[in-house]
Each structure stands twice: as structure tokens, then as C-alpha cells.
CSV table of C-alpha atoms and ligand atoms in Angstrom, one decimal:
chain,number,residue,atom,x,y,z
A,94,UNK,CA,-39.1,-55.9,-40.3
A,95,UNK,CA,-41.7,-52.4,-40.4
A,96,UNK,CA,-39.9,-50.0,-41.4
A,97,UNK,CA,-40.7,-45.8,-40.7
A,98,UNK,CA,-42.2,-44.3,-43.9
A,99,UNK,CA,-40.7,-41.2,-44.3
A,100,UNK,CA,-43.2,-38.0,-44.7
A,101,UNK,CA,-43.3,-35.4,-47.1
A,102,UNK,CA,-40.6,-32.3,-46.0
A,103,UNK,CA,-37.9,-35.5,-45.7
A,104,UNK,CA,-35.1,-34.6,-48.1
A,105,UNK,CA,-34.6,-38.2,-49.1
A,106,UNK,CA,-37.8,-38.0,-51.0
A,107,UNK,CA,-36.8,-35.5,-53.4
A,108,UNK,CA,-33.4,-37.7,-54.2
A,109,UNK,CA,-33.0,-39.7,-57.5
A,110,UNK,CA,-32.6,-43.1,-56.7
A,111,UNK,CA,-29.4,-44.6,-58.1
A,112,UNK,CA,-29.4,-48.0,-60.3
A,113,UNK,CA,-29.0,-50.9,-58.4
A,114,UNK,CA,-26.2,-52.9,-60.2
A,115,UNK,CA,-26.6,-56.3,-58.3
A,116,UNK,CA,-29.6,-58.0,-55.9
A,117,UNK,CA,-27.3,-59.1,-53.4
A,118,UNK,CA,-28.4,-60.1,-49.7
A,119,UNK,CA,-28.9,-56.6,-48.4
A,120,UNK,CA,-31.1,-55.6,-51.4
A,121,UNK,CA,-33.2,-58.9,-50.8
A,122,UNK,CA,-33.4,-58.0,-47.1
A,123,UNK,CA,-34.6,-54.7,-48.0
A,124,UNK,CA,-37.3,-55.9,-50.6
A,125,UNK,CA,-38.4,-58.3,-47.8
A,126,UNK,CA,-38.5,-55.3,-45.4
A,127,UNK,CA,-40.2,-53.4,-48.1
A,128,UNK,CA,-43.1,-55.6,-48.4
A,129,UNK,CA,-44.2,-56.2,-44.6
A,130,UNK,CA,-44.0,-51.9,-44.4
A,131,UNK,CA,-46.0,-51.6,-47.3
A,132,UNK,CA,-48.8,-54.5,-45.7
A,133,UNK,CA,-48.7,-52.7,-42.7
A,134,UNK,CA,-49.4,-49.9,-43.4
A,135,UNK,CA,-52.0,-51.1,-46.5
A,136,UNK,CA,-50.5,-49.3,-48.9
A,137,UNK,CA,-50.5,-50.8,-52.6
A,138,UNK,CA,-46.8,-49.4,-53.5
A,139,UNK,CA,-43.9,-48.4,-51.7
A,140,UNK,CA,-40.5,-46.7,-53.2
A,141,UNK,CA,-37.0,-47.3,-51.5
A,142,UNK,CA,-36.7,-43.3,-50.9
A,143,UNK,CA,-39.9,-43.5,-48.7
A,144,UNK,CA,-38.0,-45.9,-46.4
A,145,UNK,CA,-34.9,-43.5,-46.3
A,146,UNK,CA,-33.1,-45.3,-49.4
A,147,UNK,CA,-32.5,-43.5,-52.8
A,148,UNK,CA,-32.6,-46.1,-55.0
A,149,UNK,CA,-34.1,-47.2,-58.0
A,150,UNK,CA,-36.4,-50.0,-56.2
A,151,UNK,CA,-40.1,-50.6,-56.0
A,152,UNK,CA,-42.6,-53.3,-54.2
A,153,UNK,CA,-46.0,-53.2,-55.3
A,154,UNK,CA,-48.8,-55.3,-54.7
A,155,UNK,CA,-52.5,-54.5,-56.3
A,156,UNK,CA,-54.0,-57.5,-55.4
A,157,UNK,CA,-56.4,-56.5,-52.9
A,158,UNK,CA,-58.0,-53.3,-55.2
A,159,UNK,CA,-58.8,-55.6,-57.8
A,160,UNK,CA,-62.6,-55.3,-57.4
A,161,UNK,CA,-62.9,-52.2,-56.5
A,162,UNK,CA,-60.2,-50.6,-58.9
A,163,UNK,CA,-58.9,-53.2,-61.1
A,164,UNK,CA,-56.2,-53.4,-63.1
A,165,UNK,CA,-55.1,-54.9,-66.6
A,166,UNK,CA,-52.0,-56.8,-67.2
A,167,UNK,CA,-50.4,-58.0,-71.1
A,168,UNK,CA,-47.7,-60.3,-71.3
A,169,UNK,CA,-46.0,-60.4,-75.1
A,170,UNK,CA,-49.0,-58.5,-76.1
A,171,UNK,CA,-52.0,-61.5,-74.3
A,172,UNK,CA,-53.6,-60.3,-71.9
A,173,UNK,CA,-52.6,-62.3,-68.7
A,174,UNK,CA,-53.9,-62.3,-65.2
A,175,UNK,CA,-52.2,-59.8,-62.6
A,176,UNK,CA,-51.7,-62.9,-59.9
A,177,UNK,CA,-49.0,-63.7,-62.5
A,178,UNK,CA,-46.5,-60.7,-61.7
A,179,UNK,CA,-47.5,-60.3,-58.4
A,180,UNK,CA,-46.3,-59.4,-55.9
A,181,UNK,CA,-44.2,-56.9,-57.9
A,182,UNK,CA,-40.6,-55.8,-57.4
A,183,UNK,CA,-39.4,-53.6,-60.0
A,184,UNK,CA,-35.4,-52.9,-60.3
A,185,UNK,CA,-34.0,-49.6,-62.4
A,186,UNK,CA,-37.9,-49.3,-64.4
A,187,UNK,CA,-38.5,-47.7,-67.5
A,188,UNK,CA,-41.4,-46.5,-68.2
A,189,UNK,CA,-43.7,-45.7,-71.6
A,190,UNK,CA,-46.5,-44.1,-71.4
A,191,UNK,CA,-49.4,-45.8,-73.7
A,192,UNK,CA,-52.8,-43.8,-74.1
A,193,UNK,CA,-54.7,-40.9,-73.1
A,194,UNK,CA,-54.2,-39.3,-69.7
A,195,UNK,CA,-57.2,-40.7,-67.2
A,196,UNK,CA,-58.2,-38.6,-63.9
A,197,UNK,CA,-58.2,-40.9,-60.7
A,198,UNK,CA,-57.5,-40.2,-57.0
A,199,UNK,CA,-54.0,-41.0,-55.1
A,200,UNK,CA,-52.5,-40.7,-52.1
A,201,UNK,CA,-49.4,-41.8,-50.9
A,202,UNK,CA,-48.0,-43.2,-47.4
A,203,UNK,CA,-45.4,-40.0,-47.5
A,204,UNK,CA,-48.4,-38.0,-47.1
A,205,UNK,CA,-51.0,-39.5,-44.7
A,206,UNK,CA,-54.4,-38.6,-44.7
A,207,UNK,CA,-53.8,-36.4,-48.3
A,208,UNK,CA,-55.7,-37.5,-51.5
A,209,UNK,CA,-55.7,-36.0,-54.5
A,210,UNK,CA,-57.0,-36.5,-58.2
A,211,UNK,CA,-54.2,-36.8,-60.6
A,212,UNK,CA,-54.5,-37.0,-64.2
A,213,UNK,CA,-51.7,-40.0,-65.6
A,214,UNK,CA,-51.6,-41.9,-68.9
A,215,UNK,CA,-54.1,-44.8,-68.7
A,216,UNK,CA,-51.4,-47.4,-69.7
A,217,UNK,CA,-47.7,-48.0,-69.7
A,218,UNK,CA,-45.2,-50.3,-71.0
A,219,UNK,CA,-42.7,-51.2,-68.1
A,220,UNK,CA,-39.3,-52.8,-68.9
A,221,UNK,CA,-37.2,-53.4,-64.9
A,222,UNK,CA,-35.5,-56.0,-63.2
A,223,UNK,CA,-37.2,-58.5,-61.0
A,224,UNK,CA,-36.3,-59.6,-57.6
A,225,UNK,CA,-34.1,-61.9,-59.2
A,226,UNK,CA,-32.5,-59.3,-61.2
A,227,UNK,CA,-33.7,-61.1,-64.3
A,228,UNK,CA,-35.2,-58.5,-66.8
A,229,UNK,CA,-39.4,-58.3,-67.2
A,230,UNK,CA,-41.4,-56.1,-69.3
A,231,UNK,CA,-44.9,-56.0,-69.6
A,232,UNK,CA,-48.0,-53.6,-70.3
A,233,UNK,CA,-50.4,-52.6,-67.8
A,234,UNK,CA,-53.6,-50.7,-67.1
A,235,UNK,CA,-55.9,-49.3,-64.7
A,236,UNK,CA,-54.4,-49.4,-60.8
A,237,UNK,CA,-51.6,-50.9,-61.7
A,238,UNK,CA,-50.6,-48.6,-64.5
A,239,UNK,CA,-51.3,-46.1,-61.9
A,240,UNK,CA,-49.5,-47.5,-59.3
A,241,UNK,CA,-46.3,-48.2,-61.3
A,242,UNK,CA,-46.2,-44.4,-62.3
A,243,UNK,CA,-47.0,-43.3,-58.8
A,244,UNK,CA,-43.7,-45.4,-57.8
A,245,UNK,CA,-41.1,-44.7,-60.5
A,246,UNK,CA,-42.0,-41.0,-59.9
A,247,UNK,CA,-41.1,-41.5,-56.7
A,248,UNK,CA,-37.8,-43.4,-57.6
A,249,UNK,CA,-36.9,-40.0,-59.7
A,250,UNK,CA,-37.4,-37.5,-56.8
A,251,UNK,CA,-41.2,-37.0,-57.8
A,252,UNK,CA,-44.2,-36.7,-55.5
A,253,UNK,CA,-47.3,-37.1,-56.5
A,254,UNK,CA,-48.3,-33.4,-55.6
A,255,UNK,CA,-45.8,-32.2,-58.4
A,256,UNK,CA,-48.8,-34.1,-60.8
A,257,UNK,CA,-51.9,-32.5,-59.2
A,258,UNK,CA,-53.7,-29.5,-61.2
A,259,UNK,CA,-53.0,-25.8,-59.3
A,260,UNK,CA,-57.1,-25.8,-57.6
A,261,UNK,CA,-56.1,-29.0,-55.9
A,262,UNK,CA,-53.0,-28.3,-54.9
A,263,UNK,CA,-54.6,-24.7,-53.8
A,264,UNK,CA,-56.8,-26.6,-51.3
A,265,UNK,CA,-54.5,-29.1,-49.8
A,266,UNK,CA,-51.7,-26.7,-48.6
A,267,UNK,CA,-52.4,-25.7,-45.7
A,268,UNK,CA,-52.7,-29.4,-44.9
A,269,UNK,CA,-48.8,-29.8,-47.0
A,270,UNK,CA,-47.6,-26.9,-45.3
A,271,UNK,CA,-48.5,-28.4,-42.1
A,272,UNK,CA,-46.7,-31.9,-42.8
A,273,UNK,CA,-43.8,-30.7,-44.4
A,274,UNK,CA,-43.6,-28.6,-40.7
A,275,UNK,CA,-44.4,-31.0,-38.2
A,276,UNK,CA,-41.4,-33.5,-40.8
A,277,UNK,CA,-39.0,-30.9,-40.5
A,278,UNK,CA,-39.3,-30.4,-37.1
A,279,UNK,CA,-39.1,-34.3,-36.3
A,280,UNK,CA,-36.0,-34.7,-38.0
A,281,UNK,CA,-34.4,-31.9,-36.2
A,282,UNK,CA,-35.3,-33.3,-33.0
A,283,UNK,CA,-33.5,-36.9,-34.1
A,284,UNK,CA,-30.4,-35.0,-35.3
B,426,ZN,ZN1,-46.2,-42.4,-52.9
């Protein structure tokens, strides 16, 4: 089932996510959910809070970016193809960062239309659960690397606009101001 992306000005998205402790039905009906939101709407992450659940719990798929932005996978220190952890669900991640901060452009399906560039650690060493709740770790690197930081942030009440330098931030906020607004508004009217 699509679910509704909730936009930036929604509380929900500034909530910590608590630790899932088991991957019972309802979280596999959720990650299921998860998945067909984030294709339909062609995003390459999504993050429970942006479907209204604060919880540690992230789908991400890279697959399709891979020529265009690629991104590097290692498994037990070998590199390994990406096809071999995706589609990823990551469970209550940690997150290292490995390497120098790189500049690259996000957005984010909590704020449509809104890009940014956003400096982030070119690598990162992720340790989570899987789908299955069976413990993964691996390294990663380029849009996936990106992608995976983009998401736990989001798991931990962190927008991507929290990472952007003050001149970029300057320019978009009239356009955040705007969203945050027209969010507000909306939820009033549902209440
Ligand atoms: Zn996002």
C-alpha cells in the first residue's frame, strides 16, 4: 500500500525514532508499505518518521542511480557488488563515518521540489538489523553512503536542511517557510 509522505513542518519528523525490539508482522507490513511509497514516488530512501512512524527503520534502494551516481559497497573488507544488499532495510543503524566530507546535492521526499548541496563523509561503516532482524554490517560509498546518512539522520529527528551551509539555506527559505506553512495548515484542517 502508498502511503502519504509527510512534509517538512510535520512534528513527527523532528521525533527520534525508538528501537525496534522485534520484526513482527506489522513491522514487515510496514517495510512492505515502505517500499511501494518510496517506488512511487522515485525516491532512493525513505525513513519510518516520513510515513508518520518514529522509529528506527529505513528502506533504501540505489539501484537505479547507479550510472549516473554510483555507489561502492565492501563486505568483510572485499569489495562486493551493491545488487547483493539490495534492496536495503536497515533496523536500529549505527553509523561510522569513514573519510573526508564530500559536497553532493540532496533532496528529500519531506521536502518536494527542494535540493540542496550538502557536505557528508564520503564513506561509512553501517552495523543494523536486516528485514529479518538478523544483524549486517558493511562499508559503503558514494550514493549509498549518502543515502544511508540521509536516512539515519532522519531516524534521529534530523532533516537534511539542519546539514546545509548558511548561503544555501539563506536562498531556500522562503521556499521552507512556505512548506512548513502550507504543512501546518494541512494538518490543522485534518484535526
Ligand atoms: Zn529525506
Amino acid at each position: 500500500m502508498v502511503l502519504e509522505i509527510t512534509k517538512y513542518g510535520n512534528p513527527v519528523l523532528r521525533q527520534k525514532g525508538a528501537k525496534i525490539e522485534t520484526v513482527n508482522a506489522e513491522i514487515k507490513k510496514l517495510i512492505a508499505d515502505m517500499f511501494e511509497t518510496m517506488e512511487a514516488n522515485h525516491g532512493v530512501g525513505l525513513a519510518a518518521q516520513q510515513i508518520g512512524k518514529a522509529l528506527q527503520l529505513t528502506v533504501i534502494d540505489v539501484r537505479g542511480a547507479q550510472k549516473d551516481r554510483p555507489s561502492t559497497l565492501e563486505l568483510d573488507g572485499k569489495p562486493a557488488d551493491i545488487e547483493e544488499i539490495m534492496p536495503l532495510v536497515l533496523i536500529n543503524p549505527e553509523v561510522t563515518p569513514v573519510g573526508e566530507k564530500v559536497k553532493g546535492s540532496e533532496g528529500c521526499l519531506s521536502f518536494p521540489e527542494i535540493f540542496g548541496e550538502i557536505s557528508r563523509p564520503e564513506s561509512v561503516d553501517v552495523k543494523a538489523l536486516n528485514e529479518k532482524g538478523k544483524p549486517i554490517s558493511f562499508r559503503c560509498g558514494g550514493l549509498l553512503a549518502r543515502a544511508v546518512q540521509h536516512e539515519t539522520d532522519h531516524l534521529n529527528g534530523l532533516l537534511f536542511i539542519d546539514r546545509m551551509d548558511k548561503k544555501t539555506k539563506a536562498e531556500l527559505q522562503d521556499e521552507l517557510d512556505e512548506l512548513q506553512a502550507q504543512t501546518k495548515l494541512e494538518l490543522k484542517k485534518k484535526s
